[in-house]
Amino acid sequence: MSACAPTRTTNSTRTESVHQPHSPPPAPHRRFRVAGADVSASIAVFLIALPLSLGIALATGAPLQAGLVAAAVGGLVAGRIGGCPLQVSGPAAGLTVVTADLIHHYGWRTTCAITVLAGLAQLGLGCLRVARTALAVSPAIVHGMLAGIGVTIAVAQLHIVLGGTPQSSVLDNLRALPAQLANLHPAAVTVSVLTLTLLLLWPRIPGRVGRLLRRIPAALVAVAGSTAAASLAGLSMAKVDLPSWSSHALAGLPEGPVLGLIAAVLTTTLVCSVQSLLGAVAVDKLAAARPGLTARVGRADLDRELLGQGAANIVSGALGGLPVAGVAVRSSANVNAGAVSRNSTMLHGVLVVVAALLMVPILEFIPLASLAALVMAVGIQMVSLHHIRTVTRHREVLVYTVTTLGVVVLGVLEGVTLGIAVAVAVAMQRLARTRITHEEREGVHHVRVRGQLTFLAVPRLSRALHLVPHDAHAVVELDGSFMDHAAYESLQDWQNTHTAQGGSVELTGRRPGTRSSEPMPLAEGHGESSVGCLCRPWTPWRNHQCEPSRSAAPADHTGAPSEPSGSSEPSGPSNPSGQIGRSARDSRSGHQLARGISAFQRNTAPLVRGELARLAREGQRPSQLFLTCADSRLVTSMITSSGPGDLFVVRNVGNLVPLPGEESGDDSVAAAIEYAVDVLKVRSITVCGHSGCGAMQALLTAEPVGPPTPLKRWLRHGLPSLERMADDGRPWARLAGRAPADAVEQLCLTNVVQQLEHLHTHESVSRALREGALELHGMYFHVGEAQAYLLTGTDGDEVFDHVEGAGLSA
């Protein structure tokens, strides 16, 4: 096998701008230019925003022009100032309930003043740089809040869909629903059903024609189709009425009780801020799925985004518009339509202004029932089954349910407050819940502690410990990550007393230094003394550096085994070729495996048995195919914080993806890719390389002579990576902030990029990418630093950006 080891070094003369995560995007060029992709994306977003803005204004009871004002201001102001260039802001469905309640209690002009004050509050929060603090709210509370708002919207708009008028609360709407069903308005129902049918079926048109038609937003098709049908049929019903802009109401001085106004401002600020910040994080994830986009626009600066949203709310409120927030539907459409800068967001705002000034006669043909059906569908979609499954898996159903019901019955602020209270109570209950058991097996008393050991559990711990006879051997198994001072003193006092009375104590599941100095019992089933393994039960991956010595000497106070007193094993005639040494090592390896399995059955199996039983019933549904190296130092579940059923993992030497085809392909890897994409329907594929990869070292140092061993035949699939690195016409893949340490690390980085290109040649992958059902990610893990890097750019600028621990809160 031939291998070309490149000799060029990193070009130090290149000027590279290292972009830190969540830092402000780079300053634009002075010459203003609009990319064609931004123009087409802005048109797509405009076609979605126009009917939704009118529908949301209708749902809140505000003047319909207020929706257009908010959409224009969100595009121009938030789009220009905000810290997430590709996020589209405007009137959001999540604010519908809050705004409707404000209008009902305070009137429209005071509601506009509250919007201005909420914007000022957002500016203050942005200046204090507390944007990330808002993301610390439990996702169950956020999803519950949005679900409650969605239910409220859907129930209210159902009355307009049926031809009636909604009431002021969800309960009143539910009570009035039977009477409304008995008094249907046929024209309104017909238009609404047509709108919902088009919304449902338009994205599902099959074939090549369907792919072309789906470029037109379903919301626009639904409203335009129902409007055309109503006009052609001559149906008589309420339609959009846009008064002259000269009579448009602007903000006035706030009127009402001070405490009520303060609560209104806080509620508006909370909902606007949380929705916008979560939207910015979601847009970052969408942008990362498009090669090279993150490197071009940068990652979201959340504090600047909060400043942009605050400025937009001040302007929108002052001009008589609805509150502004980041909108998920429009933002995802913006990214998927190919936007490459904030110009697309701003152009969409310009188009809304043009429509508000010049398209009033056309807009007044739209039936209100069609807009109500559109907003009702949005409300139903806010109750996400995916979110419900997620909170169920994380045992947060109670928090989610209480928040949802609180928002529906009491209101947004009250519902969120209830959700926070329940979340705190659940966290405290989990912290205080400790299971303590005592049992005797073959003369050994086992006291097991499951959960956090706090002062609340001390009485139960004392009762269990006093069940151990004075002269007995006791094993105390601690399975928790926290022990407070009261529990520590109680356990320590009992241990000292028990050993003084002739008993022995063994503590497991904690640091080696906490183990009693008393001798350990004989290993079960073996005729030799053993000090056992001093690793924590949940960290067998530590390679058992505390493996006992061959002389079975007791461990010292540091937990490390002492050196054997005798010399090494003889290798004379009585021990040919070291057979006895190998047998001893094999025996210790077998014992180590048995101990690890036993620790799993004792400590881990009870915790995961329910989840594994569910997976056994429902089958595996992983969200990601994770293709990485077979290196033993890469523990995929550890570095991705994943669990059973999350990852479909493929491992091989060098994390290689062979090209498909009879001569060069590899059916094993290709079959795994096809099964993951076509059968399991994974949503992303990650190729993960790592530092110190032996396969890459072999590629660099391989000699062209010698027999074609299986390893050499396999490594031929890595030759394209070697050739890519040797190509002077291509820039090297690099790490953000520093140059690669050596040629091996450079090849490891290049190999990840090359294998991502190989993935595109697999039919199942290329088809899923065309349909927008799959994302590809590159990852590099530095073993010595325990640092993960994600590929944030391609097509000539492959940069692996380091992942910060603080950035994972979103």
mmCIF file with all atom_site columns, C-alpha atoms in Angstrom, residues 481-665:
data_model
loop_
_atom_site.group_PDB
_atom_site.id
_atom_site.type_symbol
_atom_site.label_atom_id
_atom_site.label_alt_id
_atom_site.label_comp_id
_atom_site.label_asym_id
_atom_site.label_entity_id
_atom_site.label_seq_id
_atom_site.pdbx_PDB_ins_code
_atom_site.Cartn_x
_atom_site.Cartn_y
_atom_site.Cartn_z
_atom_site.occupancy
_atom_site.B_iso_or_equiv
_atom_site.pdbx_formal_charge
_atom_site.auth_seq_id
_atom_site.auth_comp_id
_atom_site.auth_asym_id
_atom_site.auth_atom_id
_atom_site.pdbx_PDB_model_num
ATOM 1   C CA . SER A 1 481 ? -23.592 11.485  44.167 1.00 0.00 ? 481 SER A CA 1
ATOM 2   C CA . PHE A 1 482 ? -24.180 13.504  47.338 1.00 0.00 ? 482 PHE A CA 1
ATOM 3   C CA . MET A 1 483 ? -23.797 13.042  51.105 1.00 0.00 ? 483 MET A CA 1
ATOM 4   C CA . ASP A 1 484 ? -24.285 15.919  53.513 1.00 0.00 ? 484 ASP A CA 1
ATOM 5   C CA . HIS A 1 485 ? -22.404 16.479  56.774 1.00 0.00 ? 485 HIS A CA 1
ATOM 6   C CA . ALA A 1 486 ? -25.086 14.979  59.035 1.00 0.00 ? 486 ALA A CA 1
ATOM 7   C CA . ALA A 1 487 ? -25.218 11.730  57.057 1.00 0.00 ? 487 ALA A CA 1
ATOM 8   C CA . TYR A 1 488 ? -21.424 11.549  56.908 1.00 0.00 ? 488 TYR A CA 1
ATOM 9   C CA . GLU A 1 489 ? -21.045 11.941  60.662 1.00 0.00 ? 489 GLU A CA 1
ATOM 10  C CA . SER A 1 490 ? -23.762 9.368   61.376 1.00 0.00 ? 490 SER A CA 1
ATOM 11  C CA . LEU A 1 491 ? -22.137 6.825   59.083 1.00 0.00 ? 491 LEU A CA 1
ATOM 12  C CA . GLN A 1 492 ? -18.638 7.552   60.369 1.00 0.00 ? 492 GLN A CA 1
ATOM 13  C CA . ASP A 1 493 ? -19.680 7.242   64.037 1.00 0.00 ? 493 ASP A CA 1
ATOM 14  C CA . TRP A 1 494 ? -21.399 3.928   63.397 1.00 0.00 ? 494 TRP A CA 1
ATOM 15  C CA . GLN A 1 495 ? -18.392 2.595   61.476 1.00 0.00 ? 495 GLN A CA 1
ATOM 16  C CA . ASN A 1 496 ? -15.986 3.517   64.304 1.00 0.00 ? 496 ASN A CA 1
ATOM 17  C CA . THR A 1 497 ? -18.266 1.955   66.923 1.00 0.00 ? 497 THR A CA 1
ATOM 18  C CA . HIS A 1 498 ? -18.848 -1.212  64.896 1.00 0.00 ? 498 HIS A CA 1
ATOM 19  C CA . THR A 1 499 ? -15.137 -1.840  64.262 1.00 0.00 ? 499 THR A CA 1
ATOM 20  C CA . ALA A 1 500 ? -14.336 -1.155  67.913 1.00 0.00 ? 500 ALA A CA 1
ATOM 21  C CA . GLN A 1 501 ? -16.797 -3.907  68.890 1.00 0.00 ? 501 GLN A CA 1
ATOM 22  C CA . GLY A 1 502 ? -15.030 -6.495  66.724 1.00 0.00 ? 502 GLY A CA 1
ATOM 23  C CA . GLY A 1 503 ? -16.960 -6.096  63.482 1.00 0.00 ? 503 GLY A CA 1
ATOM 24  C CA . SER A 1 504 ? -15.661 -5.180  60.048 1.00 0.00 ? 504 SER A CA 1
ATOM 25  C CA . VAL A 1 505 ? -17.031 -2.644  57.597 1.00 0.00 ? 505 VAL A CA 1
ATOM 26  C CA . GLU A 1 506 ? -16.653 -2.350  53.861 1.00 0.00 ? 506 GLU A CA 1
ATOM 27  C CA . LEU A 1 507 ? -17.873 0.775   52.094 1.00 0.00 ? 507 LEU A CA 1
ATOM 28  C CA . THR A 1 508 ? -18.421 0.525   48.345 1.00 0.00 ? 508 THR A CA 1
ATOM 29  C CA . GLY A 1 509 ? -19.592 2.903   45.693 1.00 0.00 ? 509 GLY A CA 1
ATOM 30  C CA . ARG A 1 510 ? -17.518 5.803   46.998 1.00 0.00 ? 510 ARG A CA 1
ATOM 31  C CA . ARG A 1 511 ? -13.917 6.968   46.795 1.00 0.00 ? 511 ARG A CA 1
ATOM 32  C CA . PRO A 1 512 ? -11.338 4.305   47.562 1.00 0.00 ? 512 PRO A CA 1
ATOM 33  C CA . GLY A 1 513 ? -10.162 6.220   50.618 1.00 0.00 ? 513 GLY A CA 1
ATOM 34  C CA . THR A 1 514 ? -13.468 5.676   52.386 1.00 0.00 ? 514 THR A CA 1
ATOM 35  C CA . ARG A 1 515 ? -13.048 1.902   52.403 1.00 0.00 ? 515 ARG A CA 1
ATOM 36  C CA . SER A 1 516 ? -12.442 0.413   55.808 1.00 0.00 ? 516 SER A CA 1
ATOM 37  C CA . SER A 1 517 ? -8.922  -0.693  56.619 1.00 0.00 ? 517 SER A CA 1
ATOM 38  C CA . GLU A 1 518 ? -10.274 -4.006  57.835 1.00 0.00 ? 518 GLU A CA 1
ATOM 39  C CA . PRO A 1 519 ? -9.281  -7.028  55.692 1.00 0.00 ? 519 PRO A CA 1
ATOM 40  C CA . MET A 1 520 ? -11.669 -7.994  52.942 1.00 0.00 ? 520 MET A CA 1
ATOM 41  C CA . PRO A 1 521 ? -13.422 -11.354 52.865 1.00 0.00 ? 521 PRO A CA 1
ATOM 42  C CA . LEU A 1 522 ? -12.465 -14.114 50.467 1.00 0.00 ? 522 LEU A CA 1
ATOM 43  C CA . ALA A 1 523 ? -13.678 -13.555 46.948 1.00 0.00 ? 523 ALA A CA 1
ATOM 44  C CA . GLU A 1 524 ? -16.901 -15.375 46.295 1.00 0.00 ? 524 GLU A CA 1
ATOM 45  C CA . GLY A 1 525 ? -16.359 -18.655 44.540 1.00 0.00 ? 525 GLY A CA 1
ATOM 46  C CA . HIS A 1 526 ? -12.571 -18.435 44.650 1.00 0.00 ? 526 HIS A CA 1
ATOM 47  C CA . GLY A 1 527 ? -10.029 -19.903 47.015 1.00 0.00 ? 527 GLY A CA 1
ATOM 48  C CA . GLU A 1 528 ? -7.765  -16.887 47.172 1.00 0.00 ? 528 GLU A CA 1
ATOM 49  C CA . SER A 1 529 ? -7.832  -13.656 49.038 1.00 0.00 ? 529 SER A CA 1
ATOM 50  C CA . SER A 1 530 ? -8.626  -10.533 47.062 1.00 0.00 ? 530 SER A CA 1
ATOM 51  C CA . VAL A 1 531 ? -8.933  -6.881  47.883 1.00 0.00 ? 531 VAL A CA 1
ATOM 52  C CA . GLY A 1 532 ? -11.504 -6.428  45.144 1.00 0.00 ? 532 GLY A CA 1
ATOM 53  C CA . CYS A 1 533 ? -11.857 -3.457  42.842 1.00 0.00 ? 533 CYS A CA 1
ATOM 54  C CA . LEU A 1 534 ? -11.746 -0.014  44.340 1.00 0.00 ? 534 LEU A CA 1
ATOM 55  C CA . CYS A 1 535 ? -13.245 1.815   41.362 1.00 0.00 ? 535 CYS A CA 1
ATOM 56  C CA . ARG A 1 536 ? -16.659 3.371   41.748 1.00 0.00 ? 536 ARG A CA 1
ATOM 57  C CA . PRO A 1 537 ? -19.390 1.003   40.550 1.00 0.00 ? 537 PRO A CA 1
ATOM 58  C CA . TRP A 1 538 ? -20.520 3.461   37.901 1.00 0.00 ? 538 TRP A CA 1
ATOM 59  C CA . THR A 1 539 ? -17.080 4.040   36.417 1.00 0.00 ? 539 THR A CA 1
ATOM 60  C CA . PRO A 1 540 ? -15.788 0.657   35.229 1.00 0.00 ? 540 PRO A CA 1
ATOM 61  C CA . TRP A 1 541 ? -14.394 2.490   32.175 1.00 0.00 ? 541 TRP A CA 1
ATOM 62  C CA . ARG A 1 542 ? -11.555 3.802   34.360 1.00 0.00 ? 542 ARG A CA 1
ATOM 63  C CA . ASN A 1 543 ? -9.598  0.763   33.138 1.00 0.00 ? 543 ASN A CA 1
ATOM 64  C CA . HIS A 1 544 ? -9.423  -0.549  36.713 1.00 0.00 ? 544 HIS A CA 1
ATOM 65  C CA . GLN A 1 545 ? -6.181  1.224   37.522 1.00 0.00 ? 545 GLN A CA 1
ATOM 66  C CA . CYS A 1 546 ? -6.727  0.058   41.103 1.00 0.00 ? 546 CYS A CA 1
ATOM 67  C CA . GLU A 1 547 ? -6.621  -3.619  40.081 1.00 0.00 ? 547 GLU A CA 1
ATOM 68  C CA . PRO A 1 548 ? -5.282  -5.667  43.020 1.00 0.00 ? 548 PRO A CA 1
ATOM 69  C CA . SER A 1 549 ? -1.699  -6.828  43.031 1.00 0.00 ? 549 SER A CA 1
ATOM 70  C CA . ARG A 1 550 ? -0.754  -10.395 42.422 1.00 0.00 ? 550 ARG A CA 1
ATOM 71  C CA . SER A 1 551 ? 0.194   -10.914 46.051 1.00 0.00 ? 551 SER A CA 1
ATOM 72  C CA . ALA A 1 552 ? -3.256  -9.851  47.210 1.00 0.00 ? 552 ALA A CA 1
ATOM 73  C CA . ALA A 1 553 ? -1.736  -7.386  49.631 1.00 0.00 ? 553 ALA A CA 1
ATOM 74  C CA . PRO A 1 554 ? -4.239  -5.000  51.198 1.00 0.00 ? 554 PRO A CA 1
ATOM 75  C CA . ALA A 1 555 ? -4.639  -1.545  49.736 1.00 0.00 ? 555 ALA A CA 1
ATOM 76  C CA . ASP A 1 556 ? -2.989  1.408   51.371 1.00 0.00 ? 556 ASP A CA 1
ATOM 77  C CA . HIS A 1 557 ? -4.830  4.498   52.521 1.00 0.00 ? 557 HIS A CA 1
ATOM 78  C CA . THR A 1 558 ? -4.819  6.009   49.038 1.00 0.00 ? 558 THR A CA 1
ATOM 79  C CA . GLY A 1 559 ? -6.748  3.112   47.601 1.00 0.00 ? 559 GLY A CA 1
ATOM 80  C CA . ALA A 1 560 ? -3.836  1.936   45.434 1.00 0.00 ? 560 ALA A CA 1
ATOM 81  C CA . PRO A 1 561 ? -2.638  -1.630  45.879 1.00 0.00 ? 561 PRO A CA 1
ATOM 82  C CA . SER A 1 562 ? 0.757   -2.076  47.446 1.00 0.00 ? 562 SER A CA 1
ATOM 83  C CA . GLU A 1 563 ? 3.613   -3.603  45.511 1.00 0.00 ? 563 GLU A CA 1
ATOM 84  C CA . PRO A 1 564 ? 4.105   -7.369  45.736 1.00 0.00 ? 564 PRO A CA 1
ATOM 85  C CA . SER A 1 565 ? 6.718   -8.423  48.228 1.00 0.00 ? 565 SER A CA 1
ATOM 86  C CA . GLY A 1 566 ? 8.175   -11.133 46.036 1.00 0.00 ? 566 GLY A CA 1
ATOM 87  C CA . SER A 1 567 ? 9.910   -10.963 42.691 1.00 0.00 ? 567 SER A CA 1
ATOM 88  C CA . SER A 1 568 ? 8.200   -11.328 39.353 1.00 0.00 ? 568 SER A CA 1
ATOM 89  C CA . GLU A 1 569 ? 6.969   -14.666 38.143 1.00 0.00 ? 569 GLU A CA 1
ATOM 90  C CA . PRO A 1 570 ? 9.788   -17.026 37.030 1.00 0.00 ? 570 PRO A CA 1
ATOM 91  C CA . SER A 1 571 ? 10.139  -17.835 33.381 1.00 0.00 ? 571 SER A CA 1
ATOM 92  C CA . GLY A 1 572 ? 12.332  -20.898 33.657 1.00 0.00 ? 572 GLY A CA 1
ATOM 93  C CA . PRO A 1 573 ? 11.590  -24.401 32.426 1.00 0.00 ? 573 PRO A CA 1
ATOM 94  C CA . SER A 1 574 ? 8.810   -24.800 34.942 1.00 0.00 ? 574 SER A CA 1
ATOM 95  C CA . ASN A 1 575 ? 7.015   -21.865 33.308 1.00 0.00 ? 575 ASN A CA 1
ATOM 96  C CA . PRO A 1 576 ? 7.641   -22.204 29.578 1.00 0.00 ? 576 PRO A CA 1
ATOM 97  C CA . SER A 1 577 ? 6.844   -19.145 27.486 1.00 0.00 ? 577 SER A CA 1
ATOM 98  C CA . GLY A 1 578 ? 5.196   -17.486 30.456 1.00 0.00 ? 578 GLY A CA 1
ATOM 99  C CA . GLN A 1 579 ? 2.102   -19.696 30.265 1.00 0.00 ? 579 GLN A CA 1
ATOM 100 C CA . ILE A 1 580 ? 1.429   -19.415 33.971 1.00 0.00 ? 580 ILE A CA 1
ATOM 101 C CA . GLY A 1 581 ? 1.702   -15.616 33.769 1.00 0.00 ? 581 GLY A CA 1
ATOM 102 C CA . ARG A 1 582 ? -0.774  -15.517 30.907 1.00 0.00 ? 582 ARG A CA 1
ATOM 103 C CA . SER A 1 583 ? -3.139  -17.835 32.729 1.00 0.00 ? 583 SER A CA 1
ATOM 104 C CA . ALA A 1 584 ? -3.015  -15.583 35.774 1.00 0.00 ? 584 ALA A CA 1
ATOM 105 C CA . ARG A 1 585 ? -3.705  -12.549 33.633 1.00 0.00 ? 585 ARG A CA 1
ATOM 106 C CA . ASP A 1 586 ? -6.564  -14.316 31.867 1.00 0.00 ? 586 ASP A CA 1
ATOM 107 C CA . SER A 1 587 ? -7.961  -15.316 35.243 1.00 0.00 ? 587 SER A CA 1
ATOM 108 C CA . ARG A 1 588 ? -7.793  -11.754 36.524 1.00 0.00 ? 588 ARG A CA 1
ATOM 109 C CA . SER A 1 589 ? -9.385  -10.505 33.291 1.00 0.00 ? 589 SER A CA 1
ATOM 110 C CA . GLY A 1 590 ? -12.204 -13.010 33.706 1.00 0.00 ? 590 GLY A CA 1
ATOM 111 C CA . HIS A 1 591 ? -12.685 -11.993 37.325 1.00 0.00 ? 591 HIS A CA 1
ATOM 112 C CA . GLN A 1 592 ? -12.720 -8.340  36.283 1.00 0.00 ? 592 GLN A CA 1
ATOM 113 C CA . LEU A 1 593 ? -15.404 -9.036  33.687 1.00 0.00 ? 593 LEU A CA 1
ATOM 114 C CA . ALA A 1 594 ? -17.464 -10.962 36.218 1.00 0.00 ? 594 ALA A CA 1
ATOM 115 C CA . ARG A 1 595 ? -17.133 -8.157  38.772 1.00 0.00 ? 595 ARG A CA 1
ATOM 116 C CA . GLY A 1 596 ? -18.216 -5.610  36.197 1.00 0.00 ? 596 GLY A CA 1
ATOM 117 C CA . ILE A 1 597 ? -21.277 -7.640  35.225 1.00 0.00 ? 597 ILE A CA 1
ATOM 118 C CA . SER A 1 598 ? -22.110 -8.183  38.868 1.00 0.00 ? 598 SER A CA 1
ATOM 119 C CA . ALA A 1 599 ? -21.833 -4.453  39.569 1.00 0.00 ? 599 ALA A CA 1
ATOM 120 C CA . PHE A 1 600 ? -24.154 -3.758  36.626 1.00 0.00 ? 600 PHE A CA 1
ATOM 121 C CA . GLN A 1 601 ? -26.761 -6.216  37.875 1.00 0.00 ? 601 GLN A CA 1
ATOM 122 C CA . ARG A 1 602 ? -26.538 -4.800  41.378 1.00 0.00 ? 602 ARG A CA 1
ATOM 123 C CA . ASN A 1 603 ? -26.322 -1.057  40.732 1.00 0.00 ? 603 ASN A CA 1
ATOM 124 C CA . THR A 1 604 ? -27.383 -0.186  37.200 1.00 0.00 ? 604 THR A CA 1
ATOM 125 C CA . ALA A 1 605 ? -29.879 -2.825  36.098 1.00 0.00 ? 605 ALA A CA 1
ATOM 126 C CA . PRO A 1 606 ? -32.554 -1.784  38.636 1.00 0.00 ? 606 PRO A CA 1
ATOM 127 C CA . LEU A 1 607 ? -32.329 1.780   37.356 1.00 0.00 ? 607 LEU A CA 1
ATOM 128 C CA . VAL A 1 608 ? -32.588 1.032   33.634 1.00 0.00 ? 608 VAL A CA 1
ATOM 129 C CA . ARG A 1 609 ? -34.807 -2.053  33.701 1.00 0.00 ? 609 ARG A CA 1
ATOM 130 C CA . GLY A 1 610 ? -37.992 -0.060  33.134 1.00 0.00 ? 610 GLY A CA 1
ATOM 131 C CA . GLU A 1 611 ? -36.549 1.892   30.213 1.00 0.00 ? 611 GLU A CA 1
ATOM 132 C CA . LEU A 1 612 ? -35.095 -1.230  28.600 1.00 0.00 ? 612 LEU A CA 1
ATOM 133 C CA . ALA A 1 613 ? -38.440 -2.987  29.020 1.00 0.00 ? 613 ALA A CA 1
ATOM 134 C CA . ARG A 1 614 ? -40.119 -0.125  27.189 1.00 0.00 ? 614 ARG A CA 1
ATOM 135 C CA . LEU A 1 615 ? -37.542 -0.293  24.401 1.00 0.00 ? 615 LEU A CA 1
ATOM 136 C CA . ALA A 1 616 ? -38.057 -4.042  24.164 1.00 0.00 ? 616 ALA A CA 1
ATOM 137 C CA . ARG A 1 617 ? -41.782 -3.499  23.705 1.00 0.00 ? 617 ARG A CA 1
ATOM 138 C CA . GLU A 1 618 ? -41.639 -0.554  21.322 1.00 0.00 ? 618 GLU A CA 1
ATOM 139 C CA . GLY A 1 619 ? -38.442 -1.357  19.447 1.00 0.00 ? 619 GLY A CA 1
ATOM 140 C CA . GLN A 1 620 ? -35.496 0.926   18.921 1.00 0.00 ? 620 GLN A CA 1
ATOM 141 C CA . ARG A 1 621 ? -36.082 4.432   17.582 1.00 0.00 ? 621 ARG A CA 1
ATOM 142 C CA . PRO A 1 622 ? -32.674 6.137   17.699 1.00 0.00 ? 622 PRO A CA 1
ATOM 143 C CA . SER A 1 623 ? -32.444 9.710   16.501 1.00 0.00 ? 623 SER A CA 1
ATOM 144 C CA . GLN A 1 624 ? -28.859 9.502   15.299 1.00 0.00 ? 624 GLN A CA 1
ATOM 145 C CA . LEU A 1 625 ? -26.397 7.221   13.551 1.00 0.00 ? 625 LEU A CA 1
ATOM 146 C CA . PHE A 1 626 ? -23.054 7.682   15.283 1.00 0.00 ? 626 PHE A CA 1
ATOM 147 C CA . LEU A 1 627 ? -20.110 6.386   13.239 1.00 0.00 ? 627 LEU A CA 1
ATOM 148 C CA . THR A 1 628 ? -16.831 6.408   15.118 1.00 0.00 ? 628 THR A CA 1
ATOM 149 C CA . CYS A 1 629 ? -13.564 4.565   15.636 1.00 0.00 ? 629 CYS A CA 1
ATOM 150 C CA . ALA A 1 630 ? -13.243 1.262   17.478 1.00 0.00 ? 630 ALA A CA 1
ATOM 151 C CA . ASP A 1 631 ? -10.695 2.822   19.843 1.00 0.00 ? 631 ASP A CA 1
ATOM 152 C CA . SER A 1 632 ? -11.416 1.708   23.419 1.00 0.00 ? 632 SER A CA 1
ATOM 153 C CA . ARG A 1 633 ? -10.920 5.230   24.754 1.00 0.00 ? 633 ARG A CA 1
ATOM 154 C CA . LEU A 1 634 ? -14.018 6.500   22.930 1.00 0.00 ? 634 LEU A CA 1
ATOM 155 C CA . VAL A 1 635 ? -17.112 5.799   25.016 1.00 0.00 ? 635 VAL A CA 1
ATOM 156 C CA . THR A 1 636 ? -19.917 7.082   22.827 1.00 0.00 ? 636 THR A CA 1
ATOM 157 C CA . SER A 1 637 ? -22.580 7.166   25.525 1.00 0.00 ? 637 SER A CA 1
ATOM 158 C CA . MET A 1 638 ? -20.269 9.131   27.822 1.00 0.00 ? 638 MET A CA 1
ATOM 159 C CA . ILE A 1 639 ? -19.144 11.840  25.399 1.00 0.00 ? 639 ILE A CA 1
ATOM 160 C CA . THR A 1 640 ? -22.677 12.337  24.017 1.00 0.00 ? 640 THR A CA 1
ATOM 161 C CA . SER A 1 641 ? -24.563 11.971  27.337 1.00 0.00 ? 641 SER A CA 1
ATOM 162 C CA . SER A 1 642 ? -26.855 9.435   25.684 1.00 0.00 ? 642 SER A CA 1
ATOM 163 C CA . GLY A 1 643 ? -28.586 6.366   26.975 1.00 0.00 ? 643 GLY A CA 1
ATOM 164 C CA . PRO A 1 644 ? -30.256 3.176   25.739 1.00 0.00 ? 644 PRO A CA 1
ATOM 165 C CA . GLY A 1 645 ? -32.099 3.690   22.476 1.00 0.00 ? 645 GLY A CA 1
ATOM 166 C CA . ASP A 1 646 ? -30.585 7.098   21.667 1.00 0.00 ? 646 ASP A CA 1
ATOM 167 C CA . LEU A 1 647 ? -27.730 6.213   19.295 1.00 0.00 ? 647 LEU A CA 1
ATOM 168 C CA . PHE A 1 648 ? -27.349 3.652   16.517 1.00 0.00 ? 648 PHE A CA 1
ATOM 169 C CA . VAL A 1 649 ? -23.590 3.135   16.719 1.00 0.00 ? 649 VAL A CA 1
ATOM 170 C CA . VAL A 1 650 ? -21.265 1.828   14.026 1.00 0.00 ? 650 VAL A CA 1
ATOM 171 C CA . ARG A 1 651 ? -17.605 1.405   14.987 1.00 0.00 ? 651 ARG A CA 1
ATOM 172 C CA . ASN A 1 652 ? -14.663 0.416   12.860 1.00 0.00 ? 652 ASN A CA 1
ATOM 173 C CA . VAL A 1 653 ? -10.933 1.020   12.664 1.00 0.00 ? 653 VAL A CA 1
ATOM 174 C CA . GLY A 1 654 ? -10.467 4.661   11.640 1.00 0.00 ? 654 GLY A CA 1
ATOM 175 C CA . ASN A 1 655 ? -14.180 5.666   11.485 1.00 0.00 ? 655 ASN A CA 1
ATOM 176 C CA . LEU A 1 656 ? -14.147 5.022   7.723  1.00 0.00 ? 656 LEU A CA 1
ATOM 177 C CA . VAL A 1 657 ? -17.104 5.137   5.319  1.00 0.00 ? 657 VAL A CA 1
ATOM 178 C CA . PRO A 1 658 ? -16.136 3.089   2.249  1.00 0.00 ? 658 PRO A CA 1
ATOM 179 C CA . LEU A 1 659 ? -17.452 4.266   -1.081 1.00 0.00 ? 659 LEU A CA 1
ATOM 180 C CA . PRO A 1 660 ? -20.303 2.101   -2.391 1.00 0.00 ? 660 PRO A CA 1
ATOM 181 C CA . GLY A 1 661 ? -19.636 -0.327  -5.225 1.00 0.00 ? 661 GLY A CA 1
ATOM 182 C CA . GLU A 1 662 ? -18.580 -3.918  -5.787 1.00 0.00 ? 662 GLU A CA 1
ATOM 183 C CA . GLU A 1 663 ? -14.834 -3.342  -5.892 1.00 0.00 ? 663 GLU A CA 1
ATOM 184 C CA . SER A 1 664 ? -14.273 -0.803  -3.147 1.00 0.00 ? 664 SER A CA 1
ATOM 185 C CA . GLY A 1 665 ? -17.416 -0.980  -1.054 1.00 0.00 ? 665 GLY A CA 1
#
